[in-house]
GROMACS .gro file of N, CA, C and O in nm:
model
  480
    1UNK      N    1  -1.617  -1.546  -0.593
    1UNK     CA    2  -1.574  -1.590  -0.724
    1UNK      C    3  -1.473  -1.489  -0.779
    1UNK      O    4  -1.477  -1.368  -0.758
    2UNK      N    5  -1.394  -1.546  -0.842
    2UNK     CA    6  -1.255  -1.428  -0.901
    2UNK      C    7  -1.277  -1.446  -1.035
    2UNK      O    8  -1.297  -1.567  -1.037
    3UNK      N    9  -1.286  -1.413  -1.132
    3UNK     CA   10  -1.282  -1.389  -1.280
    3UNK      C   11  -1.144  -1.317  -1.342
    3UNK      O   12  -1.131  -1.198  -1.317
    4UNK      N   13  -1.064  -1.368  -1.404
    4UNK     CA   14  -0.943  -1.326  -1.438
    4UNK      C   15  -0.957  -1.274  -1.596
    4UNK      O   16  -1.004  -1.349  -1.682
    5UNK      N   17  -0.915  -1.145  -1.624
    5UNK     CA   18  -0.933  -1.066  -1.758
    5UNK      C   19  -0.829  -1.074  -1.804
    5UNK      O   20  -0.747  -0.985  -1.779
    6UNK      N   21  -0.792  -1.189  -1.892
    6UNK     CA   22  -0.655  -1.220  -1.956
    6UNK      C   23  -0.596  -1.119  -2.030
    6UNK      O   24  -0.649  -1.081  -2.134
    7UNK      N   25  -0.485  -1.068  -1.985
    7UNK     CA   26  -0.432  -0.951  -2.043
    7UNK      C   27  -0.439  -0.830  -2.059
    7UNK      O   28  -0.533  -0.799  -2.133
    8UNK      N   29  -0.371  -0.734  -2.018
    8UNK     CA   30  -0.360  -0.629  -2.028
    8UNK      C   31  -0.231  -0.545  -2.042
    8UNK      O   32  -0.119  -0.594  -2.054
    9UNK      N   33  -0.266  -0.378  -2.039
    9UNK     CA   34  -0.128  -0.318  -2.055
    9UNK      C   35  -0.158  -0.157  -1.989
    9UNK      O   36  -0.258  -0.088  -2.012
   10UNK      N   37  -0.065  -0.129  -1.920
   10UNK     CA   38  -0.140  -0.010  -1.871
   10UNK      C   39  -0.003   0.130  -1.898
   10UNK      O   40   0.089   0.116  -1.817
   11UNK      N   41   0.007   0.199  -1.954
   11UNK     CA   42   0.100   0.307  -2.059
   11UNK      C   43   0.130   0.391  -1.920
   11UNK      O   44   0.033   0.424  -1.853
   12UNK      N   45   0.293   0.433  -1.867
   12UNK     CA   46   0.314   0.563  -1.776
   12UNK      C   47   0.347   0.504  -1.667
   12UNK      O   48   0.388   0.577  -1.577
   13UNK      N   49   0.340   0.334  -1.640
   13UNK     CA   50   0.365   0.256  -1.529
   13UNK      C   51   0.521   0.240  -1.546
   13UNK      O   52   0.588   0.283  -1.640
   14UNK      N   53   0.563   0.169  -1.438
   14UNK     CA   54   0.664   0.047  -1.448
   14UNK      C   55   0.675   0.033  -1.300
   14UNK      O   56   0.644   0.103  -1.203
   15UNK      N   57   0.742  -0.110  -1.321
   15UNK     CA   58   0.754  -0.181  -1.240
   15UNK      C   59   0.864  -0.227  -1.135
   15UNK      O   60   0.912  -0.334  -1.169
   16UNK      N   61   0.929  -0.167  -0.993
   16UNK     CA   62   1.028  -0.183  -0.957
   16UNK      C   63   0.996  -0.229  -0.798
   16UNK      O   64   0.911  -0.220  -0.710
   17UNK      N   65   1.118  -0.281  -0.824
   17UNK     CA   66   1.127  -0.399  -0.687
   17UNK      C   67   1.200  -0.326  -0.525
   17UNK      O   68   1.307  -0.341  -0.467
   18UNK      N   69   1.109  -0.267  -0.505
   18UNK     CA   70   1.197  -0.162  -0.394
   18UNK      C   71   1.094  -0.166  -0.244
   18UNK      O   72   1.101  -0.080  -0.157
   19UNK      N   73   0.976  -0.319  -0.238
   19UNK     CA   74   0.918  -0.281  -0.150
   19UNK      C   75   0.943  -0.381  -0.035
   19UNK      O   76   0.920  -0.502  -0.044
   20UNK      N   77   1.016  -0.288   0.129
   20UNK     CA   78   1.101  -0.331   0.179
   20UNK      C   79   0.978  -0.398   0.268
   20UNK      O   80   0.906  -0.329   0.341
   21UNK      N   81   0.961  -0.564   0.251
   21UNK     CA   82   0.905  -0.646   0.388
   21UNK      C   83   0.952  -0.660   0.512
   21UNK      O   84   0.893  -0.707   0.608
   22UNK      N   85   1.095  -0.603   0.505
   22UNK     CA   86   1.086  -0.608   0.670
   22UNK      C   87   1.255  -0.732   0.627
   22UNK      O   88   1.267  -0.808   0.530
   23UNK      N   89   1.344  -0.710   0.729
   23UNK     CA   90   1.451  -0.842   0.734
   23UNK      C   91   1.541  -0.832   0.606
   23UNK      O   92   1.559  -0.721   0.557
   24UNK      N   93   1.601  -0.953   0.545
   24UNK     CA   94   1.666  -0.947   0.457
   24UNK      C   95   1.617  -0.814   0.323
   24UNK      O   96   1.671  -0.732   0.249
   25UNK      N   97   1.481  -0.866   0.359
   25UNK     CA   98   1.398  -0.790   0.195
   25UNK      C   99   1.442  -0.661   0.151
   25UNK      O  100   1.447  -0.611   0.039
   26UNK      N  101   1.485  -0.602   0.307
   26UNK     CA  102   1.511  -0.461   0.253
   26UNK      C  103   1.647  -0.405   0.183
   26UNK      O  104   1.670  -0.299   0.124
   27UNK      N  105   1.753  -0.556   0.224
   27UNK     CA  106   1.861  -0.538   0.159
   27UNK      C  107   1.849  -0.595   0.013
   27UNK      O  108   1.945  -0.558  -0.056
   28UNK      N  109   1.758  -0.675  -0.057
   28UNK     CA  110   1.811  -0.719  -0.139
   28UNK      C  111   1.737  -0.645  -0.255
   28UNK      O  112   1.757  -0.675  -0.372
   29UNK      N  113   1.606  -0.495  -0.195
   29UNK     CA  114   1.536  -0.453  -0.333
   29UNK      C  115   1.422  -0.499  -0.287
   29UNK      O  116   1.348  -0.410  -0.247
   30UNK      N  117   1.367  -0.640  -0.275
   30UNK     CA  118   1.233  -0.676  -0.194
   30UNK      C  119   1.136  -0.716  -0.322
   30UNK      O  120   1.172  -0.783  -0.419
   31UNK      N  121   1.009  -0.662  -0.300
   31UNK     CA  122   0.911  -0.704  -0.347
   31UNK      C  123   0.852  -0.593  -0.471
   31UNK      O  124   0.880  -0.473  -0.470
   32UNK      N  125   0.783  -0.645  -0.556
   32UNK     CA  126   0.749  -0.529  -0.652
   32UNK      C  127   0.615  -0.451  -0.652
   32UNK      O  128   0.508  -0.506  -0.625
   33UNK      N  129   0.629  -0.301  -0.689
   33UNK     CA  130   0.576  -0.175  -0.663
   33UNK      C  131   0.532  -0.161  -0.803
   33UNK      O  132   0.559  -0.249  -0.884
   34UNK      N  133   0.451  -0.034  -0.841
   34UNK     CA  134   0.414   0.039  -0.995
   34UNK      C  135   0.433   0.169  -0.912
   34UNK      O  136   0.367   0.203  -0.814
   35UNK      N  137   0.573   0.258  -0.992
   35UNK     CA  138   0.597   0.405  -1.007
   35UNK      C  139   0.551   0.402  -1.148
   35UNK      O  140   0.539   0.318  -1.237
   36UNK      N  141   0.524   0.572  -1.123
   36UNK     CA  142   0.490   0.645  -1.296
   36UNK      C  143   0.628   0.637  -1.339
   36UNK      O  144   0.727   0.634  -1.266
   37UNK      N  145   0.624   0.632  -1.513
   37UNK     CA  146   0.752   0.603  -1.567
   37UNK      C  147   0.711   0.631  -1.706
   37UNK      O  148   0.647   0.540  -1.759
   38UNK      N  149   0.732   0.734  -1.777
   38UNK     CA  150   0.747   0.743  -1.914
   38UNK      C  151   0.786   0.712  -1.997
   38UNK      O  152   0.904   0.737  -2.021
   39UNK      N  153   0.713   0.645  -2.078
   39UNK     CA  154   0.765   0.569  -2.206
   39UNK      C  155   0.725   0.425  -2.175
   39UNK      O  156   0.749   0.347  -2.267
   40UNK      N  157   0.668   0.374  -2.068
   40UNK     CA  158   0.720   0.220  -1.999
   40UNK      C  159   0.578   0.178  -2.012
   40UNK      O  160   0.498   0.271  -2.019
   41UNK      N  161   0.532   0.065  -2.018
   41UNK     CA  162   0.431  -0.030  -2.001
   41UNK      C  163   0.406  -0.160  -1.883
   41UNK      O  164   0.489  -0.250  -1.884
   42UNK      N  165   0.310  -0.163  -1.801
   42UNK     CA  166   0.312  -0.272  -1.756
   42UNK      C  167   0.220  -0.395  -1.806
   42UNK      O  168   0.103  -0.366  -1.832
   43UNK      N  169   0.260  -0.521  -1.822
   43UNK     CA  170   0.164  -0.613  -1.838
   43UNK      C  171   0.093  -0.671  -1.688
   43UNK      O  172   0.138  -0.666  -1.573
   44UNK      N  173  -0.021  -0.722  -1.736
   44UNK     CA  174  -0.071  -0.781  -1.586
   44UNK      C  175  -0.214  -0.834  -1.611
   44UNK      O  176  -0.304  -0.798  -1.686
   45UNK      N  177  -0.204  -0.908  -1.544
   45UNK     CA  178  -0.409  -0.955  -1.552
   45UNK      C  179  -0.490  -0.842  -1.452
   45UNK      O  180  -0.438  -0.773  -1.363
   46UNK      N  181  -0.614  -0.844  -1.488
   46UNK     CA  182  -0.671  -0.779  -1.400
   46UNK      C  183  -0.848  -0.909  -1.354
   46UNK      O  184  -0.931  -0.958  -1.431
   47UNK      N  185  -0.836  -0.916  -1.230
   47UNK     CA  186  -0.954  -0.957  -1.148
   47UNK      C  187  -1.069  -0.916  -1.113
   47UNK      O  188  -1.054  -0.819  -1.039
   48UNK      N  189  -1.198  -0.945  -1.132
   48UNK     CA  190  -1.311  -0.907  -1.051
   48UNK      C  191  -1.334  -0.996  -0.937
   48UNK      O  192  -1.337  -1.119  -0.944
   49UNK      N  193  -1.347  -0.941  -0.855
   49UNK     CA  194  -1.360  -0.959  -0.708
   49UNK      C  195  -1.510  -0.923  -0.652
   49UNK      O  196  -1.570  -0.820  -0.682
   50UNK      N  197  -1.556  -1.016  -0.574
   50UNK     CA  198  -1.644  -0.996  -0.461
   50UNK      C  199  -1.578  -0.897  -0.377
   50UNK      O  200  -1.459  -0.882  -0.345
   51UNK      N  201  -1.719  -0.811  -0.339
   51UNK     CA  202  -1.713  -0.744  -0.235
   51UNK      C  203  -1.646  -0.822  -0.077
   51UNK      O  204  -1.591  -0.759   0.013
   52UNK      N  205  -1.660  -0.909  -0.079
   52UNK     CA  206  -1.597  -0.929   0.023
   52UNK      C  207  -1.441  -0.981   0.037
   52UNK      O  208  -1.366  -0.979   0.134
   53UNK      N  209  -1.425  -1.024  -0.089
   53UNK     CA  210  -1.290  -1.118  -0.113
   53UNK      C  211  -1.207  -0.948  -0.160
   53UNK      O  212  -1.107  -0.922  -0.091
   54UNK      N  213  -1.235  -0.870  -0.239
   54UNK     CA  214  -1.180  -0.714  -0.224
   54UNK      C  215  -1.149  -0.675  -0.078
   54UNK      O  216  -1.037  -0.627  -0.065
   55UNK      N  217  -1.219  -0.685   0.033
   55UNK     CA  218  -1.197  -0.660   0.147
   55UNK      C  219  -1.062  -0.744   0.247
   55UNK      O  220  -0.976  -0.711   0.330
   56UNK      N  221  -1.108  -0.871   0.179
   56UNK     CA  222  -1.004  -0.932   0.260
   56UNK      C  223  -0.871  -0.901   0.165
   56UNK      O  224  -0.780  -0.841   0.222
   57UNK      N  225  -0.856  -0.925   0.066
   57UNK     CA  226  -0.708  -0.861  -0.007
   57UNK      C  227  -0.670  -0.715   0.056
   57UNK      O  228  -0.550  -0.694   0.077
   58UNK      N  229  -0.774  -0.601   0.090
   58UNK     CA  230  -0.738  -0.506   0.123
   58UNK      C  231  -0.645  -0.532   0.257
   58UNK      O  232  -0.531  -0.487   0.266
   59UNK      N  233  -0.702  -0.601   0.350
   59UNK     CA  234  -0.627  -0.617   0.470
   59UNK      C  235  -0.466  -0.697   0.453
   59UNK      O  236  -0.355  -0.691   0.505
   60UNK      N  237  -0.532  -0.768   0.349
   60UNK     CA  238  -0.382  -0.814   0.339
   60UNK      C  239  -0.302  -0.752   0.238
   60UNK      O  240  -0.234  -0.834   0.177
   61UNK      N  241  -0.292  -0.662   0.209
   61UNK     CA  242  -0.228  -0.579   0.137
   61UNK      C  243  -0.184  -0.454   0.228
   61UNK      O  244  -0.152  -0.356   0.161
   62UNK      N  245  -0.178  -0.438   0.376
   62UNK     CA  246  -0.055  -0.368   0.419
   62UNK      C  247  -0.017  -0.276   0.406
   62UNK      O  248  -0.088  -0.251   0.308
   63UNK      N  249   0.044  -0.182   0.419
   63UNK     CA  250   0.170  -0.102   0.329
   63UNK      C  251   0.195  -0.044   0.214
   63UNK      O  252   0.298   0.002   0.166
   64UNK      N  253   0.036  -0.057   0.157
   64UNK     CA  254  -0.016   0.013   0.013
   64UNK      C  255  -0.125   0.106  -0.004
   64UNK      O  256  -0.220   0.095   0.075
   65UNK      N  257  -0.129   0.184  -0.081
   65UNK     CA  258  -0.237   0.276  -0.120
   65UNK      C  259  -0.303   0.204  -0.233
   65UNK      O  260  -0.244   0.112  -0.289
   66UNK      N  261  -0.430   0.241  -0.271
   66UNK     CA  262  -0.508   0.189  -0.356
   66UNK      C  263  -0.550   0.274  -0.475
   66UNK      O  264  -0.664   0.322  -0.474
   67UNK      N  265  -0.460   0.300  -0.588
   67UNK     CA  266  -0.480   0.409  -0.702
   67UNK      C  267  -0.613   0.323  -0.789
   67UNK      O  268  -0.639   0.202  -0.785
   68UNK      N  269  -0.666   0.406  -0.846
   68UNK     CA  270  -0.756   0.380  -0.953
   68UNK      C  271  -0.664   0.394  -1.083
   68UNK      O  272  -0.591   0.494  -1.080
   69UNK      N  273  -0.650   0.288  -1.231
   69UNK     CA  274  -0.600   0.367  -1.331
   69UNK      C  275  -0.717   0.327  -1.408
   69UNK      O  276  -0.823   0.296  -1.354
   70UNK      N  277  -0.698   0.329  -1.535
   70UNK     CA  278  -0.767   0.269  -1.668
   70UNK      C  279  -0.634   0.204  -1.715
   70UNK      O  280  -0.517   0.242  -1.721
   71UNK      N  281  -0.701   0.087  -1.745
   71UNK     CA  282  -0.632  -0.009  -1.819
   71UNK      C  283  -0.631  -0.087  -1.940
   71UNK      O  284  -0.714  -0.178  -1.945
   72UNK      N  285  -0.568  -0.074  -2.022
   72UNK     CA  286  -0.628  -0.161  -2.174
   72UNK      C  287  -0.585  -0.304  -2.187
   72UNK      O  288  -0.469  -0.344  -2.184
   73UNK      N  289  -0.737  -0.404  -2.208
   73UNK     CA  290  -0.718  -0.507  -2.217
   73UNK      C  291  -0.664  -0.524  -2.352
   73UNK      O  292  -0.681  -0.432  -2.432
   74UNK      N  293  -0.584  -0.659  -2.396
   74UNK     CA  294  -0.541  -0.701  -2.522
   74UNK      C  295  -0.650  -0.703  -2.597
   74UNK      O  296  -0.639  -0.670  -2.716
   75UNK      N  297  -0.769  -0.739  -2.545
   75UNK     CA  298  -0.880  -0.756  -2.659
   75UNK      C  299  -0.926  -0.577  -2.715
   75UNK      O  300  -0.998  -0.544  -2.809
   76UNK      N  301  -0.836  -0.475  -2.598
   76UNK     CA  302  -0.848  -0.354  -2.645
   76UNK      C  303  -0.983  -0.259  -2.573
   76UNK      O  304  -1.010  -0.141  -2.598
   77UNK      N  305  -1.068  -0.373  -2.457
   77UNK     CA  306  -1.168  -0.283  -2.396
   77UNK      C  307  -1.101  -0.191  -2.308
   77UNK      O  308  -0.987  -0.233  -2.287
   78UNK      N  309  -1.118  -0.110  -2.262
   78UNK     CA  310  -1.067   0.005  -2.146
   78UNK      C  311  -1.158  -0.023  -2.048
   78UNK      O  312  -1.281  -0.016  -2.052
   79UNK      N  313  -1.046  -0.071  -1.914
   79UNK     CA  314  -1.127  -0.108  -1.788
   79UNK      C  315  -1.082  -0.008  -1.726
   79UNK      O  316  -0.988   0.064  -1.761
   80UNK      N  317  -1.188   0.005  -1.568
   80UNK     CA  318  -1.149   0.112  -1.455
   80UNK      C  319  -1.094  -0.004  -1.366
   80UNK      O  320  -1.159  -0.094  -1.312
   81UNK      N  321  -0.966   0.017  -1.363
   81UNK     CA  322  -0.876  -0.103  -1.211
   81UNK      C  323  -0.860  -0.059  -1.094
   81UNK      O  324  -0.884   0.062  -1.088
   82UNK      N  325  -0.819  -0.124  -0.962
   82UNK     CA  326  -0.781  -0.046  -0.890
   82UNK      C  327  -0.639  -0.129  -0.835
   82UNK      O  328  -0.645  -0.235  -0.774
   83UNK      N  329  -0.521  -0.062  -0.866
   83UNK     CA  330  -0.403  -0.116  -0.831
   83UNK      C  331  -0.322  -0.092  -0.682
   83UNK      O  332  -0.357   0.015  -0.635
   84UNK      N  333  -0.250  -0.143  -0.621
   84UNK     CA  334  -0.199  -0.153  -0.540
   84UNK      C  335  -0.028  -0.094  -0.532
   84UNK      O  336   0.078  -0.150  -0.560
   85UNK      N  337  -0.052   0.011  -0.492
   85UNK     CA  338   0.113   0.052  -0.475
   85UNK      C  339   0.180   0.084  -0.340
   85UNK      O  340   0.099   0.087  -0.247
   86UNK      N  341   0.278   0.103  -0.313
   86UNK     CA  342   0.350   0.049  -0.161
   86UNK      C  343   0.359   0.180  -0.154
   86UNK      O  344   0.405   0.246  -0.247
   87UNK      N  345   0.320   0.228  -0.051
   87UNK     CA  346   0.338   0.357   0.023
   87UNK      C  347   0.476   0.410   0.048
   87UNK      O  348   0.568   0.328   0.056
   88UNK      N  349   0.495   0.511   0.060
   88UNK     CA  350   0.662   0.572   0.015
   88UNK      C  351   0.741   0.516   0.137
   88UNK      O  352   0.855   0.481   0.103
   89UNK      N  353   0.707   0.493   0.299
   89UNK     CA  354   0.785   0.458   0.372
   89UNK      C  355   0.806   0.316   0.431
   89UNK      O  356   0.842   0.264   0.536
   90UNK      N  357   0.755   0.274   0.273
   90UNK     CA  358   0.766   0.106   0.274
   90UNK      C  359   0.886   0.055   0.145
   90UNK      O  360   0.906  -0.065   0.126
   91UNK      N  361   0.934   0.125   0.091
   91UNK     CA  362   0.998   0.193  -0.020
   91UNK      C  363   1.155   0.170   0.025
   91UNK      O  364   1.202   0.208   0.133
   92UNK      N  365   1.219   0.108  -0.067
   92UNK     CA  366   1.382   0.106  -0.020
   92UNK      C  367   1.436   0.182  -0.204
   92UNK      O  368   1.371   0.239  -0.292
   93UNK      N  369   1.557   0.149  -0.193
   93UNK     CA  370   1.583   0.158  -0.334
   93UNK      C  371   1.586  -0.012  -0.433
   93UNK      O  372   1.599  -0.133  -0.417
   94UNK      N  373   1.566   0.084  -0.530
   94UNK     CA  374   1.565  -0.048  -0.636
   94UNK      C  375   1.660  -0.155  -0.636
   94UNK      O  376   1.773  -0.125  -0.601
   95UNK      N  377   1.632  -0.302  -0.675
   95UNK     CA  378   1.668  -0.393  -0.619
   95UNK      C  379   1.683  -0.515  -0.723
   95UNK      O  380   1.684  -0.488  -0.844
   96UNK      N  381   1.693  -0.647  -0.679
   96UNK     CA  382   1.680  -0.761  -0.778
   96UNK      C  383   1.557  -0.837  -0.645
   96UNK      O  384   1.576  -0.865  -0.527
   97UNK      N  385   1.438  -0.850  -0.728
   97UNK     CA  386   1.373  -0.963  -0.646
   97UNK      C  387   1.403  -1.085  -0.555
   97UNK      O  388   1.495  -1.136  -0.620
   98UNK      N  389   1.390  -1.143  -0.475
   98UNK     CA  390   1.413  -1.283  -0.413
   98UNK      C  391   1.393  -1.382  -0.545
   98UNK      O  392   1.291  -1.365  -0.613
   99UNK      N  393   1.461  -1.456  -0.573
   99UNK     CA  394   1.463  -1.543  -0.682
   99UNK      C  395   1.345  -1.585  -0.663
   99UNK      O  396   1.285  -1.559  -0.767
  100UNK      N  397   1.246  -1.655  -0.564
  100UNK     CA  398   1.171  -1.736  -0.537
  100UNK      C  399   0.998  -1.646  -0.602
  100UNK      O  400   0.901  -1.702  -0.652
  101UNK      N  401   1.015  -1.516  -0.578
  101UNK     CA  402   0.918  -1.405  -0.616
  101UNK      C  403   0.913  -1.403  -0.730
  101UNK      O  404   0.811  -1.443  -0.786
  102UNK      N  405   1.031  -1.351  -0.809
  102UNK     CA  406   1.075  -1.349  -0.960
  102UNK      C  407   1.044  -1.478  -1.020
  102UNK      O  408   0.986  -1.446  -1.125
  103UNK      N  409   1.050  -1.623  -1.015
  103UNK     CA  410   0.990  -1.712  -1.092
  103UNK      C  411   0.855  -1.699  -1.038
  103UNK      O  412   0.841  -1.821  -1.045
  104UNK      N  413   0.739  -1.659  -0.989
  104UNK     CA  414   0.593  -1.660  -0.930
  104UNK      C  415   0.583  -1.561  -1.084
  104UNK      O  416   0.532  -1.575  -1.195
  105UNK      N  417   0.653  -1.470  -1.020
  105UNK     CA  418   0.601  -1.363  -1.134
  105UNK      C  419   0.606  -1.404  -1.314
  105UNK      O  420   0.518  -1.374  -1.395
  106UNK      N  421   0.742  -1.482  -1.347
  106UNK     CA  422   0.759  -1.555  -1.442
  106UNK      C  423   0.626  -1.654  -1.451
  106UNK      O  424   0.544  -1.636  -1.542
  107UNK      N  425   0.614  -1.722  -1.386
  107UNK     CA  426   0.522  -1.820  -1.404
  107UNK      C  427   0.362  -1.783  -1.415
  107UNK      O  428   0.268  -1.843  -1.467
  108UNK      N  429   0.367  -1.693  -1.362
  108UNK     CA  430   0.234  -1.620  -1.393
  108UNK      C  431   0.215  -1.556  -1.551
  108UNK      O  432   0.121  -1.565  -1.630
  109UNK      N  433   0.366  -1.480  -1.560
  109UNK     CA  434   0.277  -1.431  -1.677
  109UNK      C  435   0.294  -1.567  -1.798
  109UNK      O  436   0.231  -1.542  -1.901
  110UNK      N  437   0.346  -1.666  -1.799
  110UNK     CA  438   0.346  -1.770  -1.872
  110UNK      C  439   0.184  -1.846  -1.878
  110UNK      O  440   0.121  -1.871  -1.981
  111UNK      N  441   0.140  -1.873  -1.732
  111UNK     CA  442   0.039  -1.920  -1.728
  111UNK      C  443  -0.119  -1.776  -1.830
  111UNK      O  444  -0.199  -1.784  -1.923
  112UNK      N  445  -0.087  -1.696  -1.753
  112UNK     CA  446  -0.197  -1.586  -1.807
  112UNK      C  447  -0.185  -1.534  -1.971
  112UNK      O  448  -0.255  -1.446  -2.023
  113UNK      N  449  -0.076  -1.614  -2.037
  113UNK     CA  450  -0.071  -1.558  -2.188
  113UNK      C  451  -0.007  -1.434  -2.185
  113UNK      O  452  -0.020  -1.399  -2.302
  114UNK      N  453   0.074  -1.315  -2.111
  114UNK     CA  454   0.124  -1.186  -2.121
  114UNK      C  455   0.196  -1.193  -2.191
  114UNK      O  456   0.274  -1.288  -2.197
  115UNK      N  457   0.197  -1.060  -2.295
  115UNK     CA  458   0.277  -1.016  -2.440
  115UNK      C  459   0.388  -1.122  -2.393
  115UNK      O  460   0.417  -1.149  -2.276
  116UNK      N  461   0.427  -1.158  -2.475
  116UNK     CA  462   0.570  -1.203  -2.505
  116UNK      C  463   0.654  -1.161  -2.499
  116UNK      O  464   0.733  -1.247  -2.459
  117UNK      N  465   0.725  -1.029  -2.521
  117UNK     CA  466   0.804  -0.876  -2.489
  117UNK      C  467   0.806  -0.858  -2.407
  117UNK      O  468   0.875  -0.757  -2.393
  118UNK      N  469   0.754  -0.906  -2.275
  118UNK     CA  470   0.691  -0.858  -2.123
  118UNK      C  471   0.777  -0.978  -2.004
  118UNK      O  472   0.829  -0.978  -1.893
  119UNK      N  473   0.754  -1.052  -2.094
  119UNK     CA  474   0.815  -1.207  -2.015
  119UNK      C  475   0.965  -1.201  -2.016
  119UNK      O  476   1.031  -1.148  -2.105
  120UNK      N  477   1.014  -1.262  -1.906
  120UNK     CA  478   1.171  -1.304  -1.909
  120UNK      C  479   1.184  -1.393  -1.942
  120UNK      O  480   1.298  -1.439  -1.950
   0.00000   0.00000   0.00000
């Protein structure tokens, strides 16, 4: 079962598109990462996961390390998350998403309610 925690914001993040899949991806910027970044905010839902459905995302998640942050929900509780960031030699320079990625991501945060300020 997945349980989705509508909204959040996590302070020192941001968000850049530099994670190279392999082929075109690495020329065009690729897929998106969380570097530390001062001053910056990310929006995002956060999930509870089965122990086992955590496992299988782990495998399919590749090419990433698994940070712990704290995260503040909109309703303002402070959760312990564990986020996914692309390991440095998966890493190109910054980029413009695949159009096709960039509306997923649009459409998500439309569907999940994310700040309004956050959305394109």
């Amino acid at each position: 079962m997945v349980k989705g925690l509508v909204g959040l914001a996590t302070d020192g993040l941001i968000t850049r598109f530099r994670v190279c899949g392999g082929g075109s991806l690495c020329d065009t910027g690729g897929m998106g990462t969380l570097d530390q970044g001062t001053g910056s905010t990310v929006h995002g839902v956060c999930h509870l996961l089965a122990p086992s459905d955590y496992a299988t995302l782990c495998r399919m998640e590749e090419g990433y390390s698994e940070v712990e942050v704290v995260v503040e929900a909109y309703d303002g509780r402070a959760i312990t998350a564990t986020i996914f960031c692309s390991l440095p030699d998966r890493r190109t320079t910054d980029g413009i998403p695949p159009l096709r990625y960039l509306k997923l991501l649009q459409e998500g945060a439309r569907e999940w309610d994310l700040d309004q300020g956050y959305r394109v």
